[in-house]
PDB file of C-alpha atoms in Angstrom:
ATOM      1  CA  MET A   1     -28.259   3.595  -3.411  1.00 42.00           C
ATOM      2  CA  GLY A   2     -25.546   5.110  -1.185  1.00 45.00           C
ATOM      3  CA  ARG A   3     -22.436   3.342   0.029  1.00 46.00           C
ATOM      4  CA  ALA A   4     -23.176   2.730   3.701  1.00 42.00           C
ATOM      5  CA  GLN A   5     -20.089   0.737   4.553  1.00 52.00           C
ATOM      6  CA  GLU A   6     -16.678  -0.260   3.252  1.00 53.00           C
ATOM      7  CA  PRO A   7     -16.270  -3.471   1.264  1.00 50.00           C
ATOM      8  CA  SER A   8     -15.484  -6.423   3.484  1.00 47.00           C
ATOM      9  CA  SER A   9     -12.787  -9.011   2.842  1.00 42.00           C
ATOM     10  CA  SER A  10     -15.567 -11.594   2.537  1.00 41.00           C
ATOM     11  CA  ALA A  11     -17.144  -9.536  -0.252  1.00 41.00           C
ATOM     12  CA  ILE A  12     -13.805  -9.514  -2.067  1.00 37.00           C
ATOM     13  CA  ALA A  13     -13.424 -13.267  -1.587  1.00 36.00           C
ATOM     14  CA  ARG A  14     -16.865 -14.095  -3.030  1.00 38.00           C
ATOM     15  CA  VAL A  15     -16.379 -12.309  -6.364  1.00 37.00           C
ATOM     16  CA  PRO A  16     -16.568 -15.005  -9.056  1.00 39.00           C
ATOM     17  CA  ALA A  17     -13.206 -15.550 -10.711  1.00 38.00           C
ATOM     18  CA  GLY A  18     -14.767 -15.769 -14.168  1.00 39.00           C
ATOM     19  CA  ARG A  19     -16.723 -12.517 -13.945  1.00 41.00           C
ATOM     20  CA  ASN A  20     -16.347 -10.928 -17.361  1.00 37.00           C
ATOM     21  CA  ILE A  21     -16.456  -7.150 -16.900  1.00 39.00           C
ATOM     22  CA  SER A  22     -13.585  -5.630 -18.808  1.00 52.00           C
ATOM     23  CA  ASP A  23     -14.233  -1.924 -18.380  1.00 84.00           C
ATOM     24  CA  ASP A  24     -12.886  -0.274 -15.233  1.00 88.00           C
ATOM     25  CA  ARG A  25     -15.192   2.688 -15.806  1.00 86.00           C
ATOM     26  CA  LEU A  26     -18.279   0.505 -15.572  1.00 89.00           C
ATOM     27  CA  LEU A  27     -16.922  -1.098 -12.414  1.00 91.00           C
ATOM     28  CA  VAL A  28     -16.255   2.337 -10.910  1.00 90.00           C
ATOM     29  CA  VAL A  29     -19.820   3.451 -11.690  1.00 88.00           C
ATOM     30  CA  ARG A  30     -21.225   0.311 -10.093  1.00 90.00           C
ATOM     31  CA  ALA A  31     -18.950   0.624  -7.060  1.00 91.00           C
ATOM     32  CA  SER A  32     -19.909   4.270  -6.564  1.00 89.00           C
ATOM     33  CA  GLU A  33     -23.547   3.133  -6.507  1.00 89.00           C
ATOM     34  CA  GLY A  34     -22.778   0.738  -3.660  1.00 88.00           C
ATOM     35  CA  ASP A  35     -21.813  -2.459  -5.505  1.00 90.00           C
ATOM     36  CA  ASP A  36     -18.983  -3.760  -3.324  1.00 90.00           C
ATOM     37  CA  ASP A  37     -18.522  -6.779  -5.608  1.00 92.00           C
ATOM     38  CA  ALA A  38     -17.662  -4.385  -8.455  1.00 92.00           C
ATOM     39  CA  PHE A  39     -15.107  -2.677  -6.241  1.00 93.00           C
ATOM     40  CA  ALA A  40     -13.713  -6.057  -5.254  1.00 94.00           C
ATOM     41  CA  VAL A  41     -13.105  -6.806  -8.949  1.00 93.00           C
ATOM     42  CA  LEU A  42     -11.178  -3.539  -9.217  1.00 94.00           C
ATOM     43  CA  VAL A  43      -9.146  -4.479  -6.147  1.00 95.00           C
ATOM     44  CA  ARG A  44      -8.302  -7.896  -7.554  1.00 94.00           C
ATOM     45  CA  ARG A  45      -7.496  -6.462 -10.985  1.00 93.00           C
ATOM     46  CA  HIS A  46      -5.130  -3.735  -9.763  1.00 95.00           C
ATOM     47  CA  SER A  47      -3.687  -4.968  -6.477  1.00 95.00           C
ATOM     48  CA  GLY A  48      -0.762  -6.905  -8.026  1.00 95.00           C
ATOM     49  CA  PRO A  49       0.928  -3.987  -9.815  1.00 95.00           C
ATOM     50  CA  LEU A  50       0.135  -1.642  -6.913  1.00 96.00           C
ATOM     51  CA  LEU A  51       1.706  -4.037  -4.398  1.00 96.00           C
ATOM     52  CA  ALA A  52       4.787  -4.316  -6.609  1.00 94.00           C
ATOM     53  CA  LEU A  53       5.017  -0.516  -6.784  1.00 94.00           C
ATOM     54  CA  ALA A  54       4.649  -0.125  -3.016  1.00 94.00           C
ATOM     55  CA  HIS A  55       7.171  -2.906  -2.326  1.00 93.00           C
ATOM     56  CA  HIS A  56       9.749  -1.310  -4.635  1.00 90.00           C
ATOM     57  CA  MET A  57       9.129   2.080  -3.032  1.00 91.00           C
ATOM     58  CA  LEU A  58       9.190   0.951   0.594  1.00 91.00           C
ATOM     59  CA  ALA A  59      11.404  -2.166   0.456  1.00 87.00           C
ATOM     60  CA  ASN A  60       9.197  -3.743   3.107  1.00 89.00           C
ATOM     61  CA  GLN A  61       6.349  -6.145   2.331  1.00 92.00           C
ATOM     62  CA  ALA A  62       4.265  -5.326   5.416  1.00 93.00           C
ATOM     63  CA  ASP A  63       4.526  -1.576   4.784  1.00 93.00           C
ATOM     64  CA  ALA A  64       3.676  -2.144   1.112  1.00 94.00           C
ATOM     65  CA  GLU A  65       0.564  -4.141   1.976  1.00 95.00           C
ATOM     66  CA  ASP A  66      -0.523  -1.470   4.463  1.00 94.00           C
ATOM     67  CA  ALA A  67      -0.019   1.283   1.874  1.00 95.00           C
ATOM     68  CA  VAL A  68      -2.071  -0.534  -0.766  1.00 96.00           C
ATOM     69  CA  GLN A  69      -4.833  -1.441   1.673  1.00 96.00           C
ATOM     70  CA  ASP A  70      -5.032   2.169   2.871  1.00 95.00           C
ATOM     71  CA  ALA A  71      -5.055   3.348  -0.746  1.00 96.00           C
ATOM     72  CA  PHE A  72      -7.987   1.109  -1.680  1.00 96.00           C
ATOM     73  CA  LEU A  73      -9.949   2.197   1.401  1.00 95.00           C
ATOM     74  CA  SER A  74      -9.271   5.816   0.493  1.00 94.00           C
ATOM     75  CA  ALA A  75     -10.344   5.156  -3.100  1.00 94.00           C
ATOM     76  CA  TRP A  76     -13.563   3.502  -1.916  1.00 92.00           C
ATOM     77  CA  ARG A  77     -14.429   6.543   0.189  1.00 92.00           C
ATOM     78  CA  ARG A  78     -13.479   8.979  -2.592  1.00 92.00           C
ATOM     79  CA  LEU A  79     -15.178   7.237  -5.531  1.00 89.00           C
ATOM     80  CA  PRO A  80     -17.697  10.083  -5.920  1.00 84.00           C
ATOM     81  CA  GLU A  81     -14.736  12.433  -6.557  1.00 83.00           C
ATOM     82  CA  PHE A  82     -13.264  10.200  -9.272  1.00 85.00           C
ATOM     83  CA  ARG A  83     -13.420  11.784 -12.741  1.00 79.00           C
ATOM     84  CA  ARG A  84     -15.076   9.214 -14.962  1.00 72.00           C
ATOM     85  CA  ASP A  85     -12.949  10.208 -17.968  1.00 71.00           C
ATOM     86  CA  ALA A  86      -9.722   9.467 -16.069  1.00 76.00           C
ATOM     87  CA  SER A  87      -7.919   6.142 -15.797  1.00 87.00           C
ATOM     88  CA  PHE A  88      -8.703   4.255 -12.588  1.00 91.00           C
ATOM     89  CA  SER A  89      -5.250   2.627 -12.641  1.00 91.00           C
ATOM     90  CA  THR A  90      -3.474   6.015 -12.885  1.00 91.00           C
ATOM     91  CA  TRP A  91      -5.645   7.326 -10.045  1.00 93.00           C
ATOM     92  CA  MET A  92      -4.701   4.315  -7.895  1.00 95.00           C
ATOM     93  CA  TYR A  93      -1.005   4.687  -8.787  1.00 95.00           C
ATOM     94  CA  ARG A  94      -1.232   8.266  -7.543  1.00 94.00           C
ATOM     95  CA  ILE A  95      -2.910   7.312  -4.258  1.00 95.00           C
ATOM     96  CA  VAL A  96      -0.420   4.483  -3.584  1.00 96.00           C
ATOM     97  CA  THR A  97       2.567   6.648  -4.555  1.00 95.00           C
ATOM     98  CA  ASN A  98       1.418   9.383  -2.184  1.00 94.00           C
ATOM     99  CA  ARG A  99       1.003   6.854   0.639  1.00 94.00           C
ATOM    100  CA  CYS A 100       4.517   5.530  -0.011  1.00 93.00           C
ATOM    101  CA  LEU A 101       6.054   9.010  -0.200  1.00 91.00           C
ATOM    102  CA  ASN A 102       4.442   9.936   3.108  1.00 91.00           C
ATOM    103  CA  THR A 103       5.808   6.752   4.692  1.00 90.00           C
ATOM    104  CA  LEU A 104       9.300   7.414   3.311  1.00 86.00           C
ATOM    105  CA  ARG A 105       9.299  11.003   4.563  1.00 83.00           C
ATOM    106  CA  ARG A 106       8.563   9.767   8.083  1.00 84.00           C
ATOM    107  CA  ARG A 107      11.483   7.309   8.008  1.00 74.00           C
ATOM    108  CA  PRO A 108      14.977   8.233   9.152  1.00 66.00           C
ATOM    109  CA  PRO A 109      17.280   9.233   6.283  1.00 58.00           C
ATOM    110  CA  ALA A 110      18.897   6.437   4.307  1.00 52.00           C
ATOM    111  CA  LEU A 111      22.619   5.960   3.977  1.00 44.00           C
ATOM    112  CA  PRO A 112      24.202   8.145   1.288  1.00 47.00           C
ATOM    113  CA  LEU A 113      24.818   6.455  -2.065  1.00 44.00           C
ATOM    114  CA  ASP A 114      28.583   6.550  -1.619  1.00 45.00           C
ATOM    115  CA  THR A 115      28.262   4.054   1.249  1.00 40.00           C
ATOM    116  CA  VAL A 116      27.054   1.292  -1.075  1.00 42.00           C
ATOM    117  CA  PRO A 117      29.672  -1.428  -0.647  1.00 42.00           C
ATOM    118  CA  GLU A 118      31.995  -2.008  -3.551  1.00 44.00           C
ATOM    119  CA  LEU A 119      32.290  -5.370  -5.226  1.00 42.00           C
ATOM    120  CA  ALA A 120      34.975  -7.347  -3.437  1.00 43.00           C
ATOM    121  CA  ALA A 121      38.043  -8.214  -5.471  1.00 45.00           C
ATOM    122  CA  ARG A 122      37.923 -11.801  -6.626  1.00 44.00           C
ATOM    123  CA  SER A 123      40.890 -14.082  -6.740  1.00 44.00           C
ATOM    124  CA  PRO A 124      41.104 -16.184  -9.919  1.00 46.00           C
ATOM    125  CA  GLY A 125      40.630 -19.476  -8.104  1.00 47.00           C
ATOM    126  CA  SER A 126      37.714 -18.558  -5.835  1.00 43.00           C
ATOM    127  CA  SER A 127      35.116 -16.833  -7.998  1.00 52.00           C
ATOM    128  CA  PRO A 128      31.671 -16.871  -6.286  1.00 47.00           C
ATOM    129  CA  PRO A 129      28.722 -18.492  -8.057  1.00 57.00           C
ATOM    130  CA  ARG A 130      26.865 -16.279 -10.480  1.00 59.00           C
ATOM    131  CA  LEU A 131      23.653 -16.588  -8.505  1.00 57.00           C
ATOM    132  CA  ALA A 132      25.287 -15.195  -5.372  1.00 62.00           C
ATOM    133  CA  GLU A 133      26.801 -12.355  -7.372  1.00 61.00           C
ATOM    134  CA  SER A 134      23.447 -11.568  -8.955  1.00 62.00           C
ATOM    135  CA  ASP A 135      21.776 -11.545  -5.520  1.00 66.00           C
ATOM    136  CA  ALA A 136      24.469  -9.214  -4.213  1.00 72.00           C
ATOM    137  CA  ALA A 137      24.047  -6.867  -7.181  1.00 71.00           C
ATOM    138  CA  THR A 138      20.276  -6.841  -6.643  1.00 73.00           C
ATOM    139  CA  ALA A 139      20.794  -6.023  -2.978  1.00 77.00           C
ATOM    140  CA  ALA A 140      23.192  -3.214  -3.936  1.00 77.00           C
ATOM    141  CA  LEU A 141      20.620  -1.792  -6.358  1.00 79.00           C
ATOM    142  CA  ALA A 142      17.933  -1.930  -3.672  1.00 80.00           C
ATOM    143  CA  GLN A 143      20.259  -0.095  -1.278  1.00 81.00           C
ATOM    144  CA  ALA A 144      21.096   2.462  -3.966  1.00 84.00           C
ATOM    145  CA  LEU A 145      17.376   3.039  -4.579  1.00 85.00           C
ATOM    146  CA  ARG A 146      16.922   3.704  -0.872  1.00 84.00           C
ATOM    147  CA  GLY A 147      19.587   6.401  -1.207  1.00 86.00           C
ATOM    148  CA  LEU A 148      17.511   8.351  -3.738  1.00 88.00           C
ATOM    149  CA  SER A 149      15.084  11.017  -2.620  1.00 90.00           C
ATOM    150  CA  PRO A 150      11.536   9.608  -2.309  1.00 90.00           C
ATOM    151  CA  GLU A 151      10.439  11.655  -5.344  1.00 93.00           C
ATOM    152  CA  GLN A 152      13.324  10.414  -7.503  1.00 92.00           C
ATOM    153  CA  ARG A 153      12.699   6.839  -6.400  1.00 91.00           C
ATOM    154  CA  ALA A 154       9.011   7.102  -7.277  1.00 93.00           C
ATOM    155  CA  CYS A 155       9.748   8.463 -10.759  1.00 94.00           C
ATOM    156  CA  TRP A 156      12.422   5.820 -11.458  1.00 92.00           C
ATOM    157  CA  ILE A 157      10.224   2.928 -10.303  1.00 92.00           C
ATOM    158  CA  LEU A 158       7.164   4.152 -12.215  1.00 94.00           C
ATOM    159  CA  ARG A 159       9.225   4.566 -15.401  1.00 93.00           C
ATOM    160  CA  GLU A 160      11.728   1.706 -15.289  1.00 91.00           C
ATOM    161  CA  LEU A 161       9.772  -1.006 -13.481  1.00 89.00           C
ATOM    162  CA  HIS A 162       6.168  -0.155 -14.350  1.00 91.00           C
ATOM    163  CA  GLY A 163       6.712   1.340 -17.809  1.00 91.00           C
ATOM    164  CA  LEU A 164       4.616   4.473 -17.303  1.00 92.00           C
ATOM    165  CA  HIS A 165       5.034   7.328 -19.770  1.00 93.00           C
ATOM    166  CA  TYR A 166       6.333  10.698 -18.597  1.00 94.00           C
ATOM    167  CA  GLU A 167       2.861  12.213 -18.857  1.00 93.00           C
ATOM    168  CA  ASP A 168       1.396   9.457 -16.663  1.00 92.00           C
ATOM    169  CA  ILE A 169       4.200   9.799 -14.110  1.00 94.00           C
ATOM    170  CA  ALA A 170       3.552  13.544 -13.979  1.00 94.00           C
ATOM    171  CA  GLN A 171      -0.120  12.843 -13.326  1.00 92.00           C
ATOM    172  CA  VAL A 172       0.671  10.219 -10.668  1.00 92.00           C
ATOM    173  CA  THR A 173       3.225  12.351  -8.814  1.00 92.00           C
ATOM    174  CA  GLY A 174       1.520  15.714  -9.286  1.00 91.00           C
ATOM    175  CA  ALA A 175       4.679  17.170 -10.853  1.00 93.00           C
ATOM    176  CA  SER A 176       5.282  18.661 -14.292  1.00 94.00           C
ATOM    177  CA  GLU A 177       6.720  16.479 -17.064  1.00 95.00           C
ATOM    178  CA  GLN A 178       9.878  18.609 -16.964  1.00 95.00           C
ATOM    179  CA  THR A 179      10.245  17.934 -13.228  1.00 95.00           C
ATOM    180  CA  VAL A 180       9.706  14.216 -13.839  1.00 95.00           C
ATOM    181  CA  ARG A 181      12.408  14.199 -16.520  1.00 95.00           C
ATOM    182  CA  GLY A 182      14.798  16.016 -14.169  1.00 95.00           C
ATOM    183  CA  ARG A 183      14.139  13.578 -11.334  1.00 95.00           C
ATOM    184  CA  LEU A 184      14.652  10.629 -13.664  1.00 94.00           C
ATOM    185  CA  PHE A 185      17.898  12.069 -14.989  1.00 95.00           C
ATOM    186  CA  ARG A 186      19.271  12.549 -11.461  1.00 94.00           C
ATOM    187  CA  ALA A 187      18.045   9.124 -10.325  1.00 93.00           C
ATOM    188  CA  ARG A 188      19.624   7.358 -13.310  1.00 92.00           C
ATOM    189  CA  HIS A 189      22.914   9.197 -12.804  1.00 92.00           C
ATOM    190  CA  ALA A 190      23.013   8.352  -9.086  1.00 90.00           C
ATOM    191  CA  LEU A 191      22.169   4.696  -9.696  1.00 88.00           C
ATOM    192  CA  LYS A 192      24.744   4.442 -12.480  1.00 88.00           C
ATOM    193  CA  GLU A 193      27.406   5.741 -10.103  1.00 87.00           C
ATOM    194  CA  ALA A 194      26.283   3.466  -7.275  1.00 83.00           C
ATOM    195  CA  MET A 195      26.284   0.389  -9.505  1.00 81.00           C
ATOM    196  CA  ARG A 196      29.637   1.139 -11.196  1.00 81.00           C
ATOM    197  CA  PRO A 197      31.457  -1.607  -9.174  1.00 76.00           C
ATOM    198  CA  TRP A 198      29.022  -4.202 -10.573  1.00 68.00           C
ATOM    199  CA  ARG A 199      29.828  -3.557 -14.226  1.00 67.00           C
TER     200      ARG A 199
END
C-alpha cells in the first residue's frame, strides 16, 4: 500500500499511549507502507529531543517548532530513501540540524563574541541573588552560542547537550570526524573566553 497523504495531527493524537512497539526500524517499515499511526509513534518518541536541539540551535521556540515540523514532513516523504540499517534518530538529527543551519544562514549575523557583556562589579553589601546571577550567566551563554558559526554551534550542542559521539555528529552534520573535532575545539575555546567574566 502506498502513502497517499501525509499523517494528520488527528492521526498523531489517536495513537494509544500504551502502544508497545520498541523498535524504530519496525515502525519505519510500517510507516513506509502507509501506516500513519506508526509514523505518529516515531514523531512522539523523537520530537522532544529534536525540539530541544532546534531550540538550542535557533534560540526561538516558534522557529524550533517549525524546523522540527518541517523535518518530520520531509522524513515522511523520504521514508523510502531511509536505509533500514541506519538509526532513525540519527537521520532525524541530521534533517533537523540541516533545517536549523539553513535558518541560521538566512539570519543577519550575530554580535561578535567580544560584545558579550561582562559581569558587573559587585559591591560587598549589594550582592544580587544567586538565581538572578545564574539567569544572567545562562543568558550570556546563550548570547555566546549565537556568536559561534552555525556549524560550530551545531557540533557543540550535539556533543555537550545531546551527548552524541564524534562519529554520530559527523554523520549528522555531513562533516568528517576531524572537522567535527576542530569545530568543537574552536567552539569550546570561544565559549570559554566569552564566559570568563562568569568564573
